[in-house]
One Martini backbone bead per residue (centre of mass of N, CA, C, O) as a GRO file, in nm:
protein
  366
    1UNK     BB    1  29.976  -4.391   8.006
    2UNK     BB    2  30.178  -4.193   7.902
    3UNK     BB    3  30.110  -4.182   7.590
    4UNK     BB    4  29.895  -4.010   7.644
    5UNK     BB    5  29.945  -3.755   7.790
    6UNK     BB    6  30.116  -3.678   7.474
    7UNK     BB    7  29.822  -3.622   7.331
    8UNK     BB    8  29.691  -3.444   7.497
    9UNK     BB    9  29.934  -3.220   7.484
   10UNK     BB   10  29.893  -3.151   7.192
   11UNK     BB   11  29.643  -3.090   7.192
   12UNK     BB   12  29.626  -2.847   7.329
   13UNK     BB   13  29.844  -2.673   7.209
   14UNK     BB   14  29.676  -2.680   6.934
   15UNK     BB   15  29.439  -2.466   7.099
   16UNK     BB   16  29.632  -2.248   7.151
   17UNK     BB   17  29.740  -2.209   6.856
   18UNK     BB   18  29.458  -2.128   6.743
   19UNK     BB   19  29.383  -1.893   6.915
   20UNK     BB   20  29.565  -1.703   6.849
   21UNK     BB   21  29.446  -1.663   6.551
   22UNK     BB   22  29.188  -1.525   6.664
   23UNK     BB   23  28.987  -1.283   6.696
   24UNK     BB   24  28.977  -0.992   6.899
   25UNK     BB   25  28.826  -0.776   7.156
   26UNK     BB   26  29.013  -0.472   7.102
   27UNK     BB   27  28.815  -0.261   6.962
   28UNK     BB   28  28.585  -0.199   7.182
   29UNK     BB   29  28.817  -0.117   7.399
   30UNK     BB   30  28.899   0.130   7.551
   31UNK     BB   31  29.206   0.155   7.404
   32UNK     BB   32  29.079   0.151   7.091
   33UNK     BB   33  28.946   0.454   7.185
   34UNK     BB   34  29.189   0.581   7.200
   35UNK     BB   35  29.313   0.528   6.947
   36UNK     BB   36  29.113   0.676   6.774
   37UNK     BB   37  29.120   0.981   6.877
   38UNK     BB   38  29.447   0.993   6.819
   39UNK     BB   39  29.405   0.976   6.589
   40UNK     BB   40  29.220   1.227   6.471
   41UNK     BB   41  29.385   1.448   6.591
   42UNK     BB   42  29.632   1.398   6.393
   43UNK     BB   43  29.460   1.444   6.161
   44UNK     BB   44  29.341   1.754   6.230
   45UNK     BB   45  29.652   1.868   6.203
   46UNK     BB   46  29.731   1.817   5.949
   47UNK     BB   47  29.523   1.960   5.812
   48UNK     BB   48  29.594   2.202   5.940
   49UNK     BB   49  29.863   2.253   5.850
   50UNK     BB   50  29.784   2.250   5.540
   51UNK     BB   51  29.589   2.493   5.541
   52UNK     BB   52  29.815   2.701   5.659
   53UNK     BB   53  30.017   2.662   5.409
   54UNK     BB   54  29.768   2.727   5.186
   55UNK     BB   55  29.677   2.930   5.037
   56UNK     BB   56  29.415   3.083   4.943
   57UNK     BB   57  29.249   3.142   4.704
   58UNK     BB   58  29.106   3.388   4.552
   59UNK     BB   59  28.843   3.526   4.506
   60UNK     BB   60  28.623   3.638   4.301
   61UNK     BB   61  28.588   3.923   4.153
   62UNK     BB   62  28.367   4.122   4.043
   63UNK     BB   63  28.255   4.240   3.771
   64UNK     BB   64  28.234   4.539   3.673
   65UNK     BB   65  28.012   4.732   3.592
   66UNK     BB   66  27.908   4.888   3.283
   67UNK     BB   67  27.959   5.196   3.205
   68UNK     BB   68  27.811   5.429   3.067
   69UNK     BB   69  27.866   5.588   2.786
   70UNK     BB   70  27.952   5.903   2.737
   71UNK     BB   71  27.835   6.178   2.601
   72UNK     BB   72  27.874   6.340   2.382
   73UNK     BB   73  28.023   6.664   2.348
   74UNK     BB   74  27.945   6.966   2.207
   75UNK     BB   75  28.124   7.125   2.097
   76UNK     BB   76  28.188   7.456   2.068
   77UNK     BB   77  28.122   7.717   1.884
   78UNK     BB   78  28.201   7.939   1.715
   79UNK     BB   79  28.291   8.276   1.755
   80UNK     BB   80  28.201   8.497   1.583
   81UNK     BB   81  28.343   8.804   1.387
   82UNK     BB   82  28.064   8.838   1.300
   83UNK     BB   83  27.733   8.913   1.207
   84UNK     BB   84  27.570   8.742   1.008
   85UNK     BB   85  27.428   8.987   0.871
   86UNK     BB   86  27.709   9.144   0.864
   87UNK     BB   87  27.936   9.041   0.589
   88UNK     BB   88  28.279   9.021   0.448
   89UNK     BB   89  28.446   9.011   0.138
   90UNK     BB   90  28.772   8.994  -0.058
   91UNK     BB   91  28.844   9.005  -0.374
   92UNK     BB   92  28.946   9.236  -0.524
   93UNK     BB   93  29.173   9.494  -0.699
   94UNK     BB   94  29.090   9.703  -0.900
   95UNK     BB   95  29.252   9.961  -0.828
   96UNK     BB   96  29.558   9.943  -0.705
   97UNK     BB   97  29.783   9.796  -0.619
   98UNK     BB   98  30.008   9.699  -0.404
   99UNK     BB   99  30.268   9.963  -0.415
  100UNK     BB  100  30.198  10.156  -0.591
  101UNK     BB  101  30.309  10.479  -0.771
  102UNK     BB  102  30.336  10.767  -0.643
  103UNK     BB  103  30.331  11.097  -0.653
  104UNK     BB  104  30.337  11.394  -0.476
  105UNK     BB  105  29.985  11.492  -0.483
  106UNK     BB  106  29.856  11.236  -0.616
  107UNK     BB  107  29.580  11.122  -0.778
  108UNK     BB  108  29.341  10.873  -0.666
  109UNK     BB  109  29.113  10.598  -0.747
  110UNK     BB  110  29.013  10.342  -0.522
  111UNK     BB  111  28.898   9.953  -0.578
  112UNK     BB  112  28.671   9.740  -0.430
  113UNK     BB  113  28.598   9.410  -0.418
  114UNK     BB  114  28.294   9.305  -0.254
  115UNK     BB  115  28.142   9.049  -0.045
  116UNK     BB  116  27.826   8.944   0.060
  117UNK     BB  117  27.826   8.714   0.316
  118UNK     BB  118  27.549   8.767   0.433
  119UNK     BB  119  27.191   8.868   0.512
  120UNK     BB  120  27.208   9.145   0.456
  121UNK     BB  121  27.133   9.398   0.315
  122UNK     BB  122  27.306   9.683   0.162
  123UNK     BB  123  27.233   9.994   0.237
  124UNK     BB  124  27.259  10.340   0.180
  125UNK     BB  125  27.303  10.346   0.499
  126UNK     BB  126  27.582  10.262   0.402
  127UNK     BB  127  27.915  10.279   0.482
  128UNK     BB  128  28.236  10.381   0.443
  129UNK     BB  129  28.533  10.353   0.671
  130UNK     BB  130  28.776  10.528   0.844
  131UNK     BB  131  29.035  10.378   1.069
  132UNK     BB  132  29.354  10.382   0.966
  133UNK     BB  133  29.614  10.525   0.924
  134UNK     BB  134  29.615  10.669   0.618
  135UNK     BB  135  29.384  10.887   0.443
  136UNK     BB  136  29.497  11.051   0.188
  137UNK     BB  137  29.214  11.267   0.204
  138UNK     BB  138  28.969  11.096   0.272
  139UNK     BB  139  28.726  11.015   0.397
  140UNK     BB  140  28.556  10.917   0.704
  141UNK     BB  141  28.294  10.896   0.500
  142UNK     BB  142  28.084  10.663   0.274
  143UNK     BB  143  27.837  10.619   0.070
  144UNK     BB  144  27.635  10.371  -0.083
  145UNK     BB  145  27.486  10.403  -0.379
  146UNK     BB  146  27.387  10.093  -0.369
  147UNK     BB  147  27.266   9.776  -0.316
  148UNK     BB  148  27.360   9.483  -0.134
  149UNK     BB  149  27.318   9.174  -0.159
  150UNK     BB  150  27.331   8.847  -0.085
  151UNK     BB  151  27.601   8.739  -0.269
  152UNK     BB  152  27.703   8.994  -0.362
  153UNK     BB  153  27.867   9.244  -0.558
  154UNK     BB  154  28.114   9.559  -0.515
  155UNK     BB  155  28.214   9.859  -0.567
  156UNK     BB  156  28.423  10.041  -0.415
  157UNK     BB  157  28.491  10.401  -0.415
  158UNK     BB  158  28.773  10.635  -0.380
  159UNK     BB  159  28.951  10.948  -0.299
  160UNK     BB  160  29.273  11.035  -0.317
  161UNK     BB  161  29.598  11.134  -0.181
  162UNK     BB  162  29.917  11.153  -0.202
  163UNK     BB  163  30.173  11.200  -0.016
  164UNK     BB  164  30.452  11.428  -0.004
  165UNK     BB  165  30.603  11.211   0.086
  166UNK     BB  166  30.821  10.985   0.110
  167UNK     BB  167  30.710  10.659   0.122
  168UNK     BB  168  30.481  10.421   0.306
  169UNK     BB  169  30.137  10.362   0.268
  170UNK     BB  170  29.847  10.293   0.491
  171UNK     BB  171  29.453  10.250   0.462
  172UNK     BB  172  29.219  10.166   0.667
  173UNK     BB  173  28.914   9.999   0.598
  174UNK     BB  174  28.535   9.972   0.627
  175UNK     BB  175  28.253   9.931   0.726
  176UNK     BB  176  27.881  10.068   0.787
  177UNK     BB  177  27.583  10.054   0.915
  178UNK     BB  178  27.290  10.234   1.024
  179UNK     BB  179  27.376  10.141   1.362
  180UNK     BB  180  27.678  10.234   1.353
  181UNK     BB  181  27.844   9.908   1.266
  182UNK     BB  182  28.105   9.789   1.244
  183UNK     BB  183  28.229   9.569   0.889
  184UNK     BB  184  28.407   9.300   0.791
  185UNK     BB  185  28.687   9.175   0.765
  186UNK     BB  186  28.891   9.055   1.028
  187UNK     BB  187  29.018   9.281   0.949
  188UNK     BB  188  29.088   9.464   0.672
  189UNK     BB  189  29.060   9.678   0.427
  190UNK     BB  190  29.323   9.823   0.186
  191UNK     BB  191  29.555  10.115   0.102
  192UNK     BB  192  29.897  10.073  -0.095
  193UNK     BB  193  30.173  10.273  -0.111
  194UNK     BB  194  30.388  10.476  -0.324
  195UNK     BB  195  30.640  10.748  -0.251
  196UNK     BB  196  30.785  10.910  -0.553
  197UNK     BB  197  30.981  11.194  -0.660
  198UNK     BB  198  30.974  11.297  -0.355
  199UNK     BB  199  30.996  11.432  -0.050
  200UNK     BB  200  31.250  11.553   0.060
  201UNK     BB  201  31.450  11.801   0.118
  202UNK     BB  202  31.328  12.034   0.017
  203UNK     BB  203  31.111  12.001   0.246
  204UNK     BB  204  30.870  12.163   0.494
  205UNK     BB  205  30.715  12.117   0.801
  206UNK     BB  206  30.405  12.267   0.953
  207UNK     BB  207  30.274  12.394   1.254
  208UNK     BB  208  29.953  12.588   1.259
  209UNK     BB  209  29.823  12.774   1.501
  210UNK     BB  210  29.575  12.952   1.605
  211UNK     BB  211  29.619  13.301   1.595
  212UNK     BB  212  29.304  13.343   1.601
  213UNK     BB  213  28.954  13.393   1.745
  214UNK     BB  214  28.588  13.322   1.747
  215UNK     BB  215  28.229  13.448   1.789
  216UNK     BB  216  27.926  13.463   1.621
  217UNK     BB  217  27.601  13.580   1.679
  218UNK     BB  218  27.296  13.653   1.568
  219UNK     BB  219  27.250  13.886   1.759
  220UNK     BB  220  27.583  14.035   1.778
  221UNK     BB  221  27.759  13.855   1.922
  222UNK     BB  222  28.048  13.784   2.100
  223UNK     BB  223  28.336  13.591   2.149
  224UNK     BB  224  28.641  13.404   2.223
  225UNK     BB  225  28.504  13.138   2.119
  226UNK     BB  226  28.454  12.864   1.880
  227UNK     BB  227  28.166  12.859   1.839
  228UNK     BB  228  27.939  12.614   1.657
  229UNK     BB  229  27.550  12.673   1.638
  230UNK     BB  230  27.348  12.673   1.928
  231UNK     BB  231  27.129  12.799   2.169
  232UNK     BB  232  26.909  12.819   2.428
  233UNK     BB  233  26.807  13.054   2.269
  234UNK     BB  234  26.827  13.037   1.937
  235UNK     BB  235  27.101  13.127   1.891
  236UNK     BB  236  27.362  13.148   1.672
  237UNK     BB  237  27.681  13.015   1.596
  238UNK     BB  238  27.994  13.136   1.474
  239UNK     BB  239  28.319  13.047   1.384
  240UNK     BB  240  28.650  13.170   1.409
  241UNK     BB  241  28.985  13.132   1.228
  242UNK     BB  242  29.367  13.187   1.262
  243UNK     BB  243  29.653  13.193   1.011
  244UNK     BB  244  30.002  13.216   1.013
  245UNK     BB  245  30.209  13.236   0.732
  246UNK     BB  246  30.501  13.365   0.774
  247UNK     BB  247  30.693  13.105   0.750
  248UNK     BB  248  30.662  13.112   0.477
  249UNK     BB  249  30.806  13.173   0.175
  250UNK     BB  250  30.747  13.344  -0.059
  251UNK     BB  251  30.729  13.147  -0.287
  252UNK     BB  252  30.618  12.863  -0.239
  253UNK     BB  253  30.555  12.545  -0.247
  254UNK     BB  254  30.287  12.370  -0.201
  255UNK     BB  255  30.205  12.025  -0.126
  256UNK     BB  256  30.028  12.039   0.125
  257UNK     BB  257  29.710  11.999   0.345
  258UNK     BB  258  29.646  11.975   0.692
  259UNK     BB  259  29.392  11.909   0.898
  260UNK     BB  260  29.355  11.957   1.281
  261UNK     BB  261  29.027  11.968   1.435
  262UNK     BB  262  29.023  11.736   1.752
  263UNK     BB  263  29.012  12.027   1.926
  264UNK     BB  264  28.688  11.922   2.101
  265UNK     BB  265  28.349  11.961   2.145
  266UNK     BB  266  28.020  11.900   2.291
  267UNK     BB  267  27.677  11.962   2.248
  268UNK     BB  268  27.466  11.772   2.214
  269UNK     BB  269  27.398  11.706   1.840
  270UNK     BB  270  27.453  11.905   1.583
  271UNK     BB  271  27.470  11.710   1.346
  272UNK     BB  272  27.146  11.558   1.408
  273UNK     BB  273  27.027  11.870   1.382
  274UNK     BB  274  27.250  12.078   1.165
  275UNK     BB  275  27.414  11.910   1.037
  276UNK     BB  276  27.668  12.013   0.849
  277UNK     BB  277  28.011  12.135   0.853
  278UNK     BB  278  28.180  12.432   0.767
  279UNK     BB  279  28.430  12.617   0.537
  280UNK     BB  280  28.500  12.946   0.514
  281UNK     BB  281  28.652  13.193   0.367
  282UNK     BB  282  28.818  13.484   0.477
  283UNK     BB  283  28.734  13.850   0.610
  284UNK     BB  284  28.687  13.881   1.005
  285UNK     BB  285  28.904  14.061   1.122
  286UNK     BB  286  28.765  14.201   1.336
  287UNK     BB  287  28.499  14.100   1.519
  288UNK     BB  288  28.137  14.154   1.382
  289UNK     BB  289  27.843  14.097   1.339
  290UNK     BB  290  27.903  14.116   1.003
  291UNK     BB  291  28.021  13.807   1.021
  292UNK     BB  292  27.717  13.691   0.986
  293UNK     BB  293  27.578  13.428   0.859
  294UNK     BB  294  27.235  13.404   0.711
  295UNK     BB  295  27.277  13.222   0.474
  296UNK     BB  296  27.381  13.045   0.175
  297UNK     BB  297  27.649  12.894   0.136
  298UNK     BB  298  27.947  12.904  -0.071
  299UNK     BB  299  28.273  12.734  -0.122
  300UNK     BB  300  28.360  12.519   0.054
  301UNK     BB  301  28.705  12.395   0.221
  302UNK     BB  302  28.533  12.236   0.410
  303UNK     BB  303  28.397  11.942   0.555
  304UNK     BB  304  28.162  11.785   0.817
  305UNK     BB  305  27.922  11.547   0.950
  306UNK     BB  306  28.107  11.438   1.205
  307UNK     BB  307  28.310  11.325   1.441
  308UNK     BB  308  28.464  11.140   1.309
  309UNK     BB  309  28.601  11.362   1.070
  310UNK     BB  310  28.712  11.537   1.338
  311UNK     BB  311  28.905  11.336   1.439
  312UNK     BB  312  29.080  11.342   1.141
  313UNK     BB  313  29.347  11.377   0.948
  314UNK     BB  314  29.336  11.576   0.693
  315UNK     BB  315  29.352  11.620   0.301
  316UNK     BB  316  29.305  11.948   0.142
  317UNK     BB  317  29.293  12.083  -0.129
  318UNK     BB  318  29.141  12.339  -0.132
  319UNK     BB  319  29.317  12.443   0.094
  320UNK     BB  320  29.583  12.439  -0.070
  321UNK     BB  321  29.536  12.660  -0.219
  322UNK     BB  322  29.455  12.890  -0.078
  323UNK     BB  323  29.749  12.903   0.065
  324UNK     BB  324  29.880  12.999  -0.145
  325UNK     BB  325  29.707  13.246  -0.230
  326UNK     BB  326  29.821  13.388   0.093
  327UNK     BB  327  30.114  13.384   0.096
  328UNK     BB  328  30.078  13.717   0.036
  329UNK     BB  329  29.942  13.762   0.359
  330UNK     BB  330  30.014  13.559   0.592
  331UNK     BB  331  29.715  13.463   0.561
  332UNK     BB  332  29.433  13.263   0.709
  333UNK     BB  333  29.047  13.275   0.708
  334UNK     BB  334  28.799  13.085   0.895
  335UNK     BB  335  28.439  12.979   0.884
  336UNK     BB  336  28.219  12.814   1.098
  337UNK     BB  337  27.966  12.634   0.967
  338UNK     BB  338  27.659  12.585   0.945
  339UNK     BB  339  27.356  12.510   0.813
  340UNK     BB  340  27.251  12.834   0.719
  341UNK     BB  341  27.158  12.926   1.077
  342UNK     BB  342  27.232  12.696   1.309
  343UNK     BB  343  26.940  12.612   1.371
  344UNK     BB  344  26.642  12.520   1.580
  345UNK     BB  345  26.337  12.446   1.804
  346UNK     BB  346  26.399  12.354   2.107
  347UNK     BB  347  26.666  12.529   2.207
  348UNK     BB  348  26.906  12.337   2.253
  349UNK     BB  349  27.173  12.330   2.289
  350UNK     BB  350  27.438  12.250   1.959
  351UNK     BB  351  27.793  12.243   2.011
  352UNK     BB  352  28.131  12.288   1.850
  353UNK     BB  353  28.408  12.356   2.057
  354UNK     BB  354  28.721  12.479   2.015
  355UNK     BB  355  29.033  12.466   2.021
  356UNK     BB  356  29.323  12.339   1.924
  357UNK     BB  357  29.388  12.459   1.593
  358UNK     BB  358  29.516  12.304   1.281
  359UNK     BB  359  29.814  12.310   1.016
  360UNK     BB  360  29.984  12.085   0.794
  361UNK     BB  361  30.237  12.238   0.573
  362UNK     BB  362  30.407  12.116   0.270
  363UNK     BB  363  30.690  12.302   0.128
  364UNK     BB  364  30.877  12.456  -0.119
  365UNK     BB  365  31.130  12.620  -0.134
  366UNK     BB  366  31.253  12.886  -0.392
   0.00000   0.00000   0.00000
C-alpha cells in the first residue's frame, strides 16, 4: 500500500513537469497586447531617431529648359567718309615729289594721278579747290578739264608760285562735285615744297592798307564806299582802292605780292548773276563819273569767280609786275569790277562791299 502511493507520486510529478514545457496562450492575453504596443512605440521612436538624424538627399533640381542661343546681331557698317557716288583715291605725285626744292618766287605747275574710285562719273562741272596751308598763288578752284568716269584715272595739275622766304610750305586740296559738296581722299592730297636760297635777312615785309576808296554809278553818282555790283534800281557800281606805296624804297625789288581783299560782304548773289570779279589799274582818284568804265575791259590783273577765292589770300604775278611798275609813283590804283556794265534785269542788289582791304608785299630793299 505505501509503495503504490510513491509510484502514484511520481506519476503525478510527471504530469506537471510536462505540462510546465507545453505551450501557454500568453500571447493572446491583456499582457501580451500591452507588451506588442510597447514594442511597437519603441520601433517607431528608434525609426523617427533615425529618420531626424539622417539628412534626406536632396531631391533632383530639373535641368533648365535650354534657352535658345541669341541670334547673332549684325555688326553695324561702317559710317562711310565720303559718299560713295564721288570718292577719290591718290595714285601718285606726277611733278614735284613731297620736299622738292624750289627758289623764291620760282613757278612751277605740280600734278596729281587720283582714281575715281566712286560710282559717279566725275564731269567738268567738277573743280580743284583749295582747302587750306599756303596756296602758292594757285587758284581757289580750278575746272576738271576731261569726264572721269568711274574706275579710271586722271592728272589733274595747277600752276604755283614758291613764296619769297625761305622754309617749308604745304598746301592742302580735294575735289568738289558740280552741287557744290567737298571730296576727296580721307585727309587732303597736297603739294609740300622747300624754298632755299633766299628769302633771308634782305628782305622785308609790308602790310599795305588801302589808303582811299570809293565807288562809281553807271548814273554818274560816286559813293564813299568801294562796292562792286550792280543796285536795286538796276545802275551798275563800281568798286576803287588805292595804295600807299612809299614806304618801300625806290628801286627795291619786289619779290612777291599778296593780295587779301577777305574784308567784305555781299548782298544778293553777284557772282551766280554777274559773272567773275575783276581788277584793273590805273588813275582813278580824285573819283568822278568819267571813271566808270562801261565798255569790256581787258588786262585784268586780279580775277575772283566766287566768294570762296575771295575768301583766300592769294600770290597774283601779275599784281607783283604792277608794283614794282608803280614804285617809281609811290601809288598803284585799282577798279573792281563785274564783267561788261556789272547790270542784270531783276532789279535787285547784287554787291560785292569791300572794307578794309591789303596788299601784303615782300621786297628787297635796293
Amino acid at each position: 500500500m505505501k509503495k503504490l502511493s510513491v509510484v502514484t507520486l511520481l506519476a503525478v510529478l510527471a504530469l506537471v513537469l510536462a505540462a510546465c514545457n507545453l505551450p501557454t496562450n500568453e500571447g493572446s492575453g491583456a499582457g501580451a497586447v500591452q507588451t506588442a504596443a510597447a514594442q511597437t512605440v519603441s520601433a517607431q521612436q528608434t525609426a523617427n531617431a533615425a529618420a531626424a538624424t539622417n539628412t534626406p538627399a536632396p531631391s533632383n533640381t530639373p535641368e533648365p529648359t535650354n534657352t535658345a542661343a541669341a541670334t547673332n546681331t549684325s555688326a553695324p557698317s561702317a559710317t562711310p567718309t565720303q559718299d560713295d557716288c564721288d570718292a577719290a583715291d591718290f595714285v601718285s605725285d606726277v611733278t614735284v615729289p613731297d620736299g622738292t626744292d624750289f627758289s623764291p618766287g620760282e613757278t612751277f605747275t605740280k600734278t596729281w594721278r587720283l582714281r575715281n574710285v566712286g560710282t559717279c562719273t566725275w564731269t567738268t562741272d567738277y573743280d580743284l579747290v583749295f582747302i587750306s596751308g599756303n596756296a602758292m598763288g594757285g587758284p581757289a578752284s580750278q575746272a576738271l578739264t576731261a569726264s572721269v568716269a568711274p574706275g579710271s584715272t586722271v592728272d589733274i595739275s595747277v600752276d604755283l608760285n614758291a613764296p619769297a622766304s625761305n622754309g617749308d610750305y604745304r598746301g592742302d586740296w580735294k575735289l568738289r562735285n558740280a552741287g557744290g559738296v567737298v571730296f576727296g581722299l580721307p585727309d587732303t592730297f597736297y603739294v609740300e615744297i622747300d624754298v632755299v636760297g633766299g628769302g633771308g635777312a634782305g628782305t622785308t615785309t609790308v602790310t599795305i592798307e588801302q589808303d582811299d576808296e570809293g565807288s562809281v554809278r553807271s548814273d554818274g553818282t560816286t559813293n564813299a564806299n568801294p562796292n562792286t555790283g550792280d543796285t536795286t534800281g538796276n545802275a551798275g557800281s563800281q568798286a576803287f582802292v588805292a595804295f600807299d606805296l612809299s614806304s618801300i624804297p625806290n628801286g627795291s625789288t619786289i619779290i612777291e605780292v599778296k593780295v587779301d581783299f577777305s574784308d567784305y560782304d555781299t548782298l544778293g548773289d553777284p557772282f551766280g548773276s554777274l559773272g567773275c570779279l575783276r581788277g584793273y589799274q590805273g588813275n582813278f582818284f580824285d573819283l568822278n563819273a568819267g571813271d566808270y568804265d562801261a565798255g569790256v575791259a581787258s588786262g585784268a590783273l586780279l580775277r575772283w569767280c566766287s566768294t570762296a577765292q575771295l575768301n583766300v589770300e592769294s600770290i597774283e604775278g601779275d599784281l607783283k609786275t604792277a608794283v614794282q611798275a608803280a614804285l617809281a609813283s609811290d601809288v598803284i590804283e585799282l577798279r573792281l569790277r563785274f564783267n561788261e556794265n556789272a547790270t542784270d534785269s531783276d532789279g535787285v542788289a547784287d554787291m560785292v562791299r569791300f572794307g578794309d582791304v591789303k596788299l601784303v608785299i615782300i621786297y628787297e630793299a635796293p
